[in-house]
mmCIF file of C-alpha atoms and ligand atoms in Angstrom:
data_model
loop_
_atom_site.group_PDB
_atom_site.id
_atom_site.type_symbol
_atom_site.label_atom_id
_atom_site.label_comp_id
_atom_site.label_asym_id
_atom_site.label_seq_id
_atom_site.Cartn_x
_atom_site.Cartn_y
_atom_site.Cartn_z
ATOM 1 C CA MET A 3 -12.530 79.928 7.353
ATOM 2 C CA THR A 4 -10.530 77.026 8.249
ATOM 3 C CA LYS A 5 -6.928 75.856 8.158
ATOM 4 C CA VAL A 6 -6.955 72.914 6.076
ATOM 5 C CA GLY A 7 -4.267 70.362 4.885
ATOM 6 C CA TYR A 8 -4.416 68.182 1.384
ATOM 7 C CA ILE A 9 -2.018 65.461 1.024
ATOM 8 C CA GLY A 10 -2.198 63.842 -2.328
ATOM 9 C CA LEU A 11 -2.419 66.189 -5.190
ATOM 10 C CA GLY A 12 -3.113 64.045 -8.262
ATOM 11 C CA ILE A 13 -6.201 64.124 -10.871
ATOM 12 C CA MET A 14 -8.338 64.857 -8.127
ATOM 13 C CA GLY A 15 -6.728 65.950 -4.929
ATOM 14 C CA ARG A 16 -5.158 69.258 -7.173
ATOM 15 C CA PRO A 17 -8.572 70.550 -8.259
ATOM 16 C CA CYS A 18 -10.222 69.989 -4.803
ATOM 17 C CA ALA A 19 -7.078 71.972 -3.218
ATOM 18 C CA LEU A 20 -7.524 74.892 -5.602
ATOM 19 C CA ASN A 21 -11.062 74.684 -4.826
ATOM 20 C CA LEU A 22 -10.737 74.989 -1.000
ATOM 21 C CA LEU A 23 -8.018 77.767 -1.428
ATOM 22 C CA ALA A 24 -10.725 79.464 -3.578
ATOM 23 C CA ALA A 25 -13.226 79.338 -0.891
ATOM 24 C CA GLY A 26 -11.047 81.475 1.189
ATOM 25 C CA HIS A 27 -9.314 78.639 3.515
ATOM 26 C CA GLU A 28 -5.699 78.463 4.508
ATOM 27 C CA LEU A 29 -4.326 75.490 2.916
ATOM 28 C CA THR A 30 -1.094 73.579 3.683
ATOM 29 C CA VAL A 31 -0.094 70.729 1.194
ATOM 30 C CA SER A 32 1.987 67.823 0.872
ATOM 31 C CA THR A 33 2.438 65.319 -1.816
ATOM 32 C CA ARG A 34 5.266 62.514 -2.843
ATOM 33 C CA THR A 35 6.144 64.399 -6.219
ATOM 34 C CA ARG A 36 6.430 68.036 -5.352
ATOM 35 C CA SER A 37 6.182 69.153 -8.600
ATOM 36 C CA LYS A 38 2.755 68.016 -8.823
ATOM 37 C CA ALA A 39 2.295 70.625 -6.114
ATOM 38 C CA GLU A 40 3.330 73.528 -8.390
ATOM 39 C CA GLU A 41 -0.193 74.795 -9.343
ATOM 40 C CA VAL A 42 -1.510 74.480 -5.797
ATOM 41 C CA LEU A 43 1.531 76.621 -4.499
ATOM 42 C CA GLU A 44 1.442 79.410 -7.226
ATOM 43 C CA ALA A 45 -2.080 79.693 -6.076
ATOM 44 C CA GLY A 46 -1.398 80.340 -2.461
ATOM 45 C CA ALA A 47 -0.900 77.323 -0.653
ATOM 46 C CA THR A 48 2.038 76.518 1.839
ATOM 47 C CA TRP A 49 4.237 73.170 1.433
ATOM 48 C CA ALA A 50 4.875 71.260 4.215
ATOM 49 C CA ASP A 51 7.804 68.190 4.004
ATOM 50 C CA SER A 52 5.709 65.648 5.881
ATOM 51 C CA PRO A 53 2.458 64.610 6.576
ATOM 52 C CA ALA A 54 3.142 65.209 10.158
ATOM 53 C CA LEU A 55 3.830 68.878 9.349
ATOM 54 C CA VAL A 56 0.666 69.476 7.450
ATOM 55 C CA ALA A 57 -1.566 68.103 10.198
ATOM 56 C CA GLU A 58 0.304 70.321 13.058
ATOM 57 C CA ALA A 59 -0.581 73.533 10.598
ATOM 58 C CA SER A 60 -3.829 72.112 9.999
ATOM 59 C CA GLU A 61 -7.452 72.159 11.582
ATOM 60 C CA ALA A 62 -8.673 69.228 9.167
ATOM 61 C CA VAL A 63 -6.895 67.178 6.818
ATOM 62 C CA PHE A 64 -8.106 65.789 3.455
ATOM 63 C CA LEU A 65 -6.222 62.851 1.894
ATOM 64 C CA ASN A 66 -6.700 61.824 -1.665
ATOM 65 C CA LEU A 67 -4.355 58.996 -2.279
ATOM 66 C CA PRO A 68 -4.597 55.908 -4.417
ATOM 67 C CA ASP A 69 -5.203 53.076 -2.406
ATOM 68 C CA THR A 70 -5.400 51.613 1.457
ATOM 69 C CA PRO A 71 -1.518 51.197 2.137
ATOM 70 C CA ASP A 72 -1.070 54.730 0.659
ATOM 71 C CA VAL A 73 -3.517 56.113 3.323
ATOM 72 C CA GLU A 74 -2.023 53.799 6.227
ATOM 73 C CA GLN A 75 1.409 55.040 5.431
ATOM 74 C CA VAL A 76 0.424 58.681 5.477
ATOM 75 C CA ILE A 77 -1.339 58.442 8.775
ATOM 76 C CA PHE A 78 0.628 55.724 10.672
ATOM 77 C CA GLY A 79 3.758 55.671 8.856
ATOM 78 C CA GLU A 80 6.883 57.586 9.952
ATOM 79 C CA GLU A 81 6.336 61.598 9.981
ATOM 80 C CA GLY A 82 2.603 60.361 9.607
ATOM 81 C CA ILE A 83 -0.580 62.274 10.920
ATOM 82 C CA ALA A 84 -0.745 60.156 13.795
ATOM 83 C CA SER A 85 2.562 61.098 15.124
ATOM 84 C CA ALA A 86 2.083 64.862 14.853
ATOM 85 C CA SER A 87 2.280 66.738 17.951
ATOM 86 C CA GLY A 88 -1.025 67.864 18.988
ATOM 87 C CA PHE A 89 -2.916 67.612 16.148
ATOM 88 C CA GLY A 90 -6.504 66.657 17.596
ATOM 89 C CA GLY A 91 -8.459 67.652 14.306
ATOM 90 C CA LEU A 92 -10.415 65.892 11.543
ATOM 91 C CA LEU A 93 -9.362 63.684 8.920
ATOM 92 C CA ILE A 94 -11.431 63.597 5.649
ATOM 93 C CA ASP A 95 -10.246 60.766 3.401
ATOM 94 C CA MET A 96 -11.329 61.330 -0.110
ATOM 95 C CA SER A 97 -9.621 58.059 -1.350
ATOM 96 C CA THR A 98 -11.139 55.039 -2.391
ATOM 97 C CA ILE A 99 -10.165 52.450 -0.323
ATOM 98 C CA ASP A 100 -11.177 49.163 1.435
ATOM 99 C CA PRO A 101 -14.385 49.785 4.115
ATOM 100 C CA GLY A 102 -13.447 47.403 6.378
ATOM 101 C CA ARG A 103 -9.919 48.771 7.136
ATOM 102 C CA THR A 104 -11.659 52.265 6.977
ATOM 103 C CA SER A 105 -13.413 51.509 10.361
ATOM 104 C CA GLU A 106 -10.357 50.155 11.990
ATOM 105 C CA ILE A 107 -8.449 53.083 11.021
ATOM 106 C CA ALA A 108 -11.486 55.566 12.489
ATOM 107 C CA GLY A 109 -11.547 53.439 16.004
ATOM 108 C CA GLU A 110 -7.294 53.689 16.019
ATOM 109 C CA LEU A 111 -7.643 57.543 15.336
ATOM 110 C CA ALA A 112 -10.384 57.879 17.714
ATOM 111 C CA GLY A 113 -8.245 56.495 20.630
ATOM 112 C CA GLN A 114 -5.791 59.746 19.990
ATOM 113 C CA GLY A 115 -8.659 62.066 19.934
ATOM 114 C CA ILE A 116 -8.688 62.456 16.078
ATOM 115 C CA GLY A 117 -11.973 62.671 14.182
ATOM 116 C CA PHE A 118 -12.210 60.643 11.030
ATOM 117 C CA VAL A 119 -14.762 60.852 8.008
ATOM 118 C CA ASP A 120 -14.557 58.434 5.037
ATOM 119 C CA ALA A 121 -15.353 60.422 1.896
ATOM 120 C CA PRO A 122 -14.743 59.041 -1.216
ATOM 121 C CA VAL A 123 -16.493 60.724 -4.267
ATOM 122 C CA SER A 124 -17.649 60.079 -7.758
ATOM 123 C CA GLY A 125 -17.945 62.420 -10.603
ATOM 124 C CA GLY A 126 -14.315 62.579 -11.914
ATOM 125 C CA GLU A 127 -11.900 64.783 -12.800
ATOM 126 C CA LYS A 128 -14.672 67.153 -14.314
ATOM 127 C CA GLY A 129 -16.449 67.047 -10.951
ATOM 128 C CA ALA A 130 -13.559 67.979 -9.148
ATOM 129 C CA ILE A 131 -13.021 70.716 -11.084
ATOM 130 C CA GLU A 132 -16.440 72.347 -10.974
ATOM 131 C CA GLY A 133 -16.728 71.474 -7.262
ATOM 132 C CA ASN A 134 -19.704 69.351 -7.738
ATOM 133 C CA LEU A 135 -18.490 65.668 -6.771
ATOM 134 C CA SER A 136 -20.997 63.320 -5.376
ATOM 135 C CA VAL A 137 -19.641 62.675 -1.506
ATOM 136 C CA MET A 138 -20.176 59.449 0.273
ATOM 137 C CA ALA A 139 -19.451 60.002 3.848
ATOM 138 C CA GLY A 140 -19.021 57.484 7.016
ATOM 139 C CA GLY A 141 -18.474 58.637 10.422
ATOM 140 C CA SER A 142 -20.052 59.686 13.587
ATOM 141 C CA ASP A 143 -22.606 62.557 13.574
ATOM 142 C CA THR A 144 -20.295 64.878 15.043
ATOM 143 C CA ASP A 145 -17.400 64.415 12.759
ATOM 144 C CA PHE A 146 -19.871 64.391 9.745
ATOM 145 C CA GLU A 147 -21.142 67.687 10.899
ATOM 146 C CA ARG A 148 -17.591 69.357 11.083
ATOM 147 C CA ALA A 149 -16.696 68.041 7.918
ATOM 148 C CA LEU A 150 -19.681 69.032 5.915
ATOM 149 C CA PRO A 151 -18.929 72.833 5.319
ATOM 150 C CA LEU A 152 -15.600 71.473 3.587
ATOM 151 C CA LEU A 153 -16.865 68.762 1.779
ATOM 152 C CA ALA A 154 -19.661 71.467 0.250
ATOM 153 C CA VAL A 155 -16.844 73.213 -1.117
ATOM 154 C CA VAL A 156 -15.844 70.096 -3.328
ATOM 155 C CA GLY A 157 -18.933 68.453 -3.734
ATOM 156 C CA GLU A 158 -22.504 69.068 -4.512
ATOM 157 C CA ARG A 159 -24.554 65.819 -3.232
ATOM 158 C CA ILE A 160 -23.159 65.054 -0.336
ATOM 159 C CA THR A 161 -24.827 61.985 1.749
ATOM 160 C CA HIS A 162 -23.970 61.006 5.548
ATOM 161 C CA ALA A 163 -24.227 57.147 4.602
ATOM 162 C CA GLY A 164 -23.705 55.816 8.221
ATOM 163 C CA VAL A 165 -20.856 55.118 10.592
ATOM 164 C CA ALA A 166 -17.101 54.961 9.460
ATOM 165 C CA GLY A 167 -16.422 52.726 6.697
ATOM 166 C CA ALA A 168 -20.138 53.326 5.395
ATOM 167 C CA GLY A 169 -18.915 55.733 2.553
ATOM 168 C CA GLN A 170 -16.479 53.233 1.633
ATOM 169 C CA MET A 171 -19.045 50.888 1.237
ATOM 170 C CA VAL A 172 -21.449 52.868 -0.642
ATOM 171 C CA LYS A 173 -18.641 53.873 -2.982
ATOM 172 C CA ALA A 174 -17.739 50.253 -3.844
ATOM 173 C CA CYS A 175 -21.477 50.024 -4.711
ATOM 174 C CA ASN A 176 -20.722 52.831 -7.183
ATOM 175 C CA GLN A 177 -17.894 51.346 -8.807
ATOM 176 C CA LEU A 178 -19.826 47.944 -9.234
ATOM 177 C CA LEU A 179 -22.500 50.053 -11.009
ATOM 178 C CA VAL A 180 -19.847 52.346 -13.349
ATOM 179 C CA GLY A 181 -17.547 49.399 -13.921
ATOM 180 C CA SER A 182 -20.991 47.260 -15.252
ATOM 181 C CA ASN A 183 -21.984 50.032 -16.975
ATOM 182 C CA LEU A 184 -18.851 50.590 -18.334
ATOM 183 C CA MET A 185 -18.199 47.330 -19.722
ATOM 184 C CA ALA A 186 -21.624 47.111 -21.630
ATOM 185 C CA ILE A 187 -20.973 50.236 -23.367
ATOM 186 C CA ALA A 188 -17.916 48.992 -24.575
ATOM 187 C CA GLU A 189 -19.447 45.806 -25.834
ATOM 188 C CA ALA A 190 -22.469 48.075 -27.291
ATOM 189 C CA MET A 191 -19.544 50.203 -29.071
ATOM 190 C CA VAL A 192 -17.876 47.445 -30.606
ATOM 191 C CA LEU A 193 -21.364 45.557 -31.674
ATOM 192 C CA ALA A 194 -22.180 48.639 -33.741
ATOM 193 C CA GLU A 195 -18.533 48.935 -35.215
ATOM 194 C CA ARG A 196 -18.460 45.167 -36.407
ATOM 195 C CA SER A 197 -21.859 45.295 -37.793
ATOM 196 C CA GLY A 198 -20.631 47.521 -40.221
ATOM 197 C CA LEU A 199 -24.138 49.014 -40.406
ATOM 198 C CA VAL A 200 -23.860 51.830 -38.205
ATOM 199 C CA SER A 201 -20.760 53.951 -36.688
ATOM 200 C CA PRO A 202 -20.532 53.764 -32.700
ATOM 201 C CA ALA A 203 -20.428 57.630 -32.575
ATOM 202 C CA VAL A 204 -23.996 57.622 -34.487
ATOM 203 C CA MET A 205 -25.486 54.367 -31.927
ATOM 204 C CA ARG A 206 -24.226 56.446 -28.926
ATOM 205 C CA GLU A 207 -25.966 59.561 -30.180
ATOM 206 C CA ALA A 208 -29.491 57.786 -31.106
ATOM 207 C CA VAL A 209 -29.347 56.067 -27.329
ATOM 208 C CA THR A 210 -28.309 59.129 -25.313
ATOM 209 C CA GLY A 211 -31.732 60.571 -24.073
ATOM 210 C CA GLY A 212 -33.201 57.292 -23.837
ATOM 211 C CA PHE A 213 -33.276 54.495 -21.140
ATOM 212 C CA ALA A 214 -29.699 53.541 -22.059
ATOM 213 C CA ASP A 215 -28.286 57.016 -21.244
ATOM 214 C CA SER A 216 -26.084 57.305 -18.535
ATOM 215 C CA ARG A 217 -23.250 60.072 -17.193
ATOM 216 C CA CYS A 218 -20.968 56.924 -18.305
ATOM 217 C CA LEU A 219 -22.353 56.962 -21.778
ATOM 218 C CA GLN A 220 -21.896 60.404 -21.981
ATOM 219 C CA VAL A 221 -18.317 60.951 -20.751
ATOM 220 C CA HIS A 222 -16.418 57.463 -21.236
ATOM 221 C CA GLY A 223 -18.860 56.849 -24.502
ATOM 222 C CA GLN A 224 -17.476 59.813 -25.982
ATOM 223 C CA ARG A 225 -13.790 58.960 -25.008
ATOM 224 C CA MET A 226 -14.451 55.594 -26.593
ATOM 225 C CA VAL A 227 -15.691 57.088 -29.734
ATOM 226 C CA GLU A 228 -12.980 59.605 -29.867
ATOM 227 C CA GLY A 229 -10.248 56.704 -28.874
ATOM 228 C CA THR A 230 -8.677 59.271 -26.243
ATOM 229 C CA PHE A 231 -7.674 57.397 -23.201
ATOM 230 C CA ARG A 232 -5.801 60.225 -21.409
ATOM 231 C CA PRO A 233 -6.735 59.617 -17.932
ATOM 232 C CA GLY A 234 -9.728 60.712 -16.448
ATOM 233 C CA PHE A 235 -9.398 57.918 -13.946
ATOM 234 C CA LYS A 236 -6.814 55.579 -14.697
ATOM 235 C CA SER A 237 -7.455 51.736 -15.231
ATOM 236 C CA GLU A 238 -5.364 50.895 -12.602
ATOM 237 C CA LEU A 239 -7.041 52.494 -10.034
ATOM 238 C CA HIS A 240 -10.514 51.318 -11.258
ATOM 239 C CA ALA A 241 -8.877 47.781 -11.070
ATOM 240 C CA LYS A 242 -8.057 48.812 -7.672
ATOM 241 C CA ASP A 243 -11.554 49.446 -6.832
ATOM 242 C CA ALA A 244 -12.759 46.046 -8.654
ATOM 243 C CA ARG A 245 -10.594 44.375 -6.072
ATOM 244 C CA ILE A 246 -12.478 46.075 -3.276
ATOM 245 C CA VAL A 247 -15.867 45.236 -4.736
ATOM 246 C CA LYS A 248 -14.898 41.665 -5.345
ATOM 247 C CA LYS A 249 -13.868 41.393 -1.765
ATOM 248 C CA MET A 250 -17.014 42.904 -0.424
ATOM 249 C CA ALA A 251 -18.915 40.477 -2.738
ATOM 250 C CA GLY A 252 -17.152 37.685 -1.061
ATOM 251 C CA GLN A 253 -17.592 38.783 2.329
ATOM 252 C CA THR A 254 -21.251 39.027 1.849
ATOM 253 C CA GLY A 255 -21.928 36.147 -0.503
ATOM 254 C CA THR A 256 -23.094 38.294 -3.302
ATOM 255 C CA PRO A 257 -22.995 37.596 -6.874
ATOM 256 C CA ILE A 258 -21.556 39.833 -8.983
ATOM 257 C CA GLY A 259 -21.311 38.182 -12.607
ATOM 258 C CA ALA A 260 -22.007 41.168 -14.664
ATOM 259 C CA PHE A 261 -19.282 43.070 -12.868
ATOM 260 C CA ASP A 262 -16.657 40.182 -12.986
ATOM 261 C CA VAL A 263 -16.159 41.020 -16.644
ATOM 262 C CA ALA A 264 -15.622 44.215 -16.394
ATOM 263 C CA ARG A 265 -12.895 43.479 -13.301
ATOM 264 C CA ASP A 266 -11.477 40.789 -15.906
ATOM 265 C CA ALA A 267 -10.862 43.423 -18.538
ATOM 266 C CA LEU A 268 -9.335 45.946 -16.133
ATOM 267 C CA ASP A 269 -7.004 43.621 -14.944
ATOM 268 C CA GLN A 270 -6.138 42.477 -18.423
ATOM 269 C CA LEU A 271 -5.551 46.205 -19.245
ATOM 270 C CA VAL A 272 -2.844 46.770 -16.079
ATOM 271 C CA GLU A 273 -1.345 43.238 -17.093
ATOM 272 C CA SER A 274 -0.505 44.199 -20.553
ATOM 273 C CA GLY A 275 1.096 47.518 -19.028
ATOM 274 C CA ARG A 276 -1.985 49.759 -20.078
ATOM 275 C CA GLY A 277 -3.029 50.865 -16.502
ATOM 276 C CA GLU A 278 -2.235 54.300 -16.844
ATOM 277 C CA LEU A 279 -4.805 54.644 -19.577
ATOM 278 C CA ASP A 280 -8.277 56.118 -18.569
ATOM 279 C CA ASP A 281 -10.829 53.137 -17.856
ATOM 280 C CA SER A 282 -12.824 53.717 -21.179
ATOM 281 C CA ALA A 283 -9.950 51.794 -22.459
ATOM 282 C CA VAL A 284 -11.631 48.450 -21.594
ATOM 283 C CA ILE A 285 -13.197 48.977 -25.474
ATOM 284 C CA GLU A 286 -9.743 47.889 -26.573
ATOM 285 C CA ILE A 287 -9.757 44.837 -24.493
ATOM 286 C CA VAL A 288 -13.554 43.968 -26.254
ATOM 287 C CA ARG A 289 -11.899 44.528 -29.508
ATOM 288 C CA GLU A 290 -9.209 42.283 -28.943
ATOM 289 C CA GLN A 291 -11.255 39.466 -27.834
ATOM 290 C CA ALA A 292 -13.519 40.132 -30.820
ATOM 291 C CA ALA A 293 -10.506 40.108 -32.931
ATOM 292 C CA GLU A 294 -9.160 36.735 -31.173
ATOM 293 C CA GLY A 295 -12.504 35.044 -31.800
ATOM 294 C CA ASN A 296 -12.560 35.675 -35.455
ATOM 295 C CA PRO A 297 -9.913 33.881 -37.634
ATOM 296 C CA ALA A 298 -10.181 36.791 -40.156
ATOM 297 C CA GLY A 299 -8.175 39.008 -37.512
ATOM 298 C CA THR A 300 -10.093 42.110 -36.542
ATOM 299 C CA ASP A 301 -12.827 42.037 -39.331
ATOM 300 C CA SER A 302 -16.348 41.360 -38.508
ATOM 301 C CA PRO A 303 -17.182 38.099 -40.140
ATOM 302 C CA GLY A 304 -20.421 39.770 -41.392
ATOM 303 C CA LEU A 305 -24.123 39.626 -40.497
ATOM 304 C CA ASP A 306 -24.584 36.774 -42.616
ATOM 305 C CA ALA A 307 -21.903 34.336 -40.854
HETATM 306 P P1 NAP B 424 -3.620 60.222 -8.846
HETATM 307 O O1 NAP B 424 -3.609 60.963 -10.169
HETATM 308 O O2 NAP B 424 -2.527 59.072 -9.145
HETATM 309 O O3 NAP B 424 -3.459 60.892 -7.817
HETATM 310 C C1 NAP B 424 -2.542 60.445 -6.392
HETATM 311 C C2 NAP B 424 -1.744 61.306 -5.625
HETATM 312 O O4 NAP B 424 -1.115 60.797 -4.409
HETATM 313 C C3 NAP B 424 -0.295 61.128 -6.729
HETATM 314 O O5 NAP B 424 -0.154 62.617 -6.685
HETATM 315 C C4 NAP B 424 0.402 60.396 -6.029
HETATM 316 O O6 NAP B 424 1.853 60.788 -5.773
HETATM 317 C C5 NAP B 424 -0.043 60.851 -4.494
HETATM 318 N N1 NAP B 424 0.921 59.843 -3.628
HETATM 319 C C6 NAP B 424 0.342 58.466 -3.746
HETATM 320 N N2 NAP B 424 1.257 57.681 -2.612
HETATM 321 C C7 NAP B 424 1.449 58.938 -1.511
HETATM 322 C C8 NAP B 424 1.826 59.298 -0.440
HETATM 323 N N3 NAP B 424 2.668 57.698 0.540
HETATM 324 N N4 NAP B 424 2.300 60.158 0.174
HETATM 325 C C9 NAP B 424 1.844 61.264 -0.337
HETATM 326 N N5 NAP B 424 1.443 61.280 -1.578
HETATM 327 C C10 NAP B 424 1.404 60.318 -2.077
HETATM 328 O O7 NAP B 424 -4.917 59.615 -8.439
HETATM 329 P P2 NAP B 424 -6.640 60.068 -8.284
HETATM 330 O O8 NAP B 424 -7.036 59.989 -9.740
HETATM 331 O O9 NAP B 424 -6.368 61.562 -7.980
HETATM 332 O O10 NAP B 424 -7.253 59.332 -7.584
HETATM 333 C C11 NAP B 424 -6.954 59.494 -6.101
HETATM 334 C C12 NAP B 424 -8.321 58.574 -5.422
HETATM 335 O O11 NAP B 424 -9.454 59.163 -5.780
HETATM 336 C C13 NAP B 424 -7.975 57.332 -5.343
HETATM 337 O O12 NAP B 424 -8.526 56.448 -4.545
HETATM 338 C C14 NAP B 424 -8.976 57.031 -6.701
HETATM 339 O O13 NAP B 424 -9.626 55.873 -6.632
HETATM 340 C C15 NAP B 424 -10.131 58.031 -6.262
HETATM 341 N N6 NAP B 424 -10.916 58.764 -7.343
HETATM 342 C C16 NAP B 424 -10.522 58.912 -8.505
HETATM 343 C C17 NAP B 424 -11.447 59.489 -9.271
HETATM 344 C C18 NAP B 424 -10.926 59.642 -11.036
HETATM 345 O O14 NAP B 424 -11.720 59.945 -12.008
HETATM 346 N N7 NAP B 424 -9.646 60.101 -11.043
HETATM 347 C C19 NAP B 424 -13.072 59.687 -9.233
HETATM 348 C C20 NAP B 424 -13.251 59.253 -7.963
HETATM 349 C C21 NAP B 424 -12.377 58.755 -7.028
HETATM 350 P P3 NAP B 424 2.772 60.790 -7.471
HETATM 351 O O15 NAP B 424 2.355 62.197 -8.137
HETATM 352 O O16 NAP B 424 4.157 60.739 -6.911
HETATM 353 O O17 NAP B 424 1.954 59.451 -8.232
#
């Protein structure tokens, strides 16, 4: 069994850490708000006061943090992992962050003898709890082979996409697919709703199982039908991923018109103070835009108009 460290115990980190404990690994944890660690500590993990202390107690350390600056701070900041005395282990970054910065971080750590695998995931909170996330990994063959037994605890489909940064690049593509799909589902829901002919719930039920089906329709579609936007995946984090996709598209000269609509809707949620809601709340933006475009208010103008 491996001495594992885990930093970042939010929606995704907490269940992944619990699964590593359940698999018999010795776990040392740290996160910004200590109360978020309670459940993991009660399950047998040990608390450490800084990322450096987590690293000193561990052979491999997982990160599950919101954004690129958070990952940089935890690695290179004061009492960061890079300052740990004698940590020559492996860093596995499950956060979704900038692919280019990821390759630079891997290079800087290699100079200190620290292995690095970027391992962003898809599958949401449910996949994290069930330990069946899809993992998109980047790193050297050696680092990936070292990380694999631990990744197999949290994930089911584990793909070694290429060198460090390649995992984050696949994740950017994943978010382009998810965001465009999410937006199309929100629009189809509001279209059904405003037609007055069919409820969004019946429309969703009818198309599930056909060509339009997707995990997104099953999970986010259900949240839209119920109007429950407890995250899940916070809109502000999806908006952060959308910025990464936009940057990658700019750097590669790739048109992403379909996705831009989703990116705008996520930005509007954040700007209107709804960034903590689940990303399925993009349906609220579609409803608001529909109401704005209709002088009668939120009522549909009717199919004859
Ligand atoms: P989250 O619930 O906000 O959790 C992030 C955790 O990191 C929080 O507990 C936060 O502390 C902690 N943190 C932030 N900065 C820190 C720092 N400098 N030092 C130590 N801890 C710090 O987010 P999440 O949903 O778990 O997402 C984590 C990552 O996974 C993100 O990159 C996200 O894009 C990605 N992801 C999420 C999902 C999903 O469905 N949720 C799916 C796939 C990928 P506080 O508690 O104090 O805020």
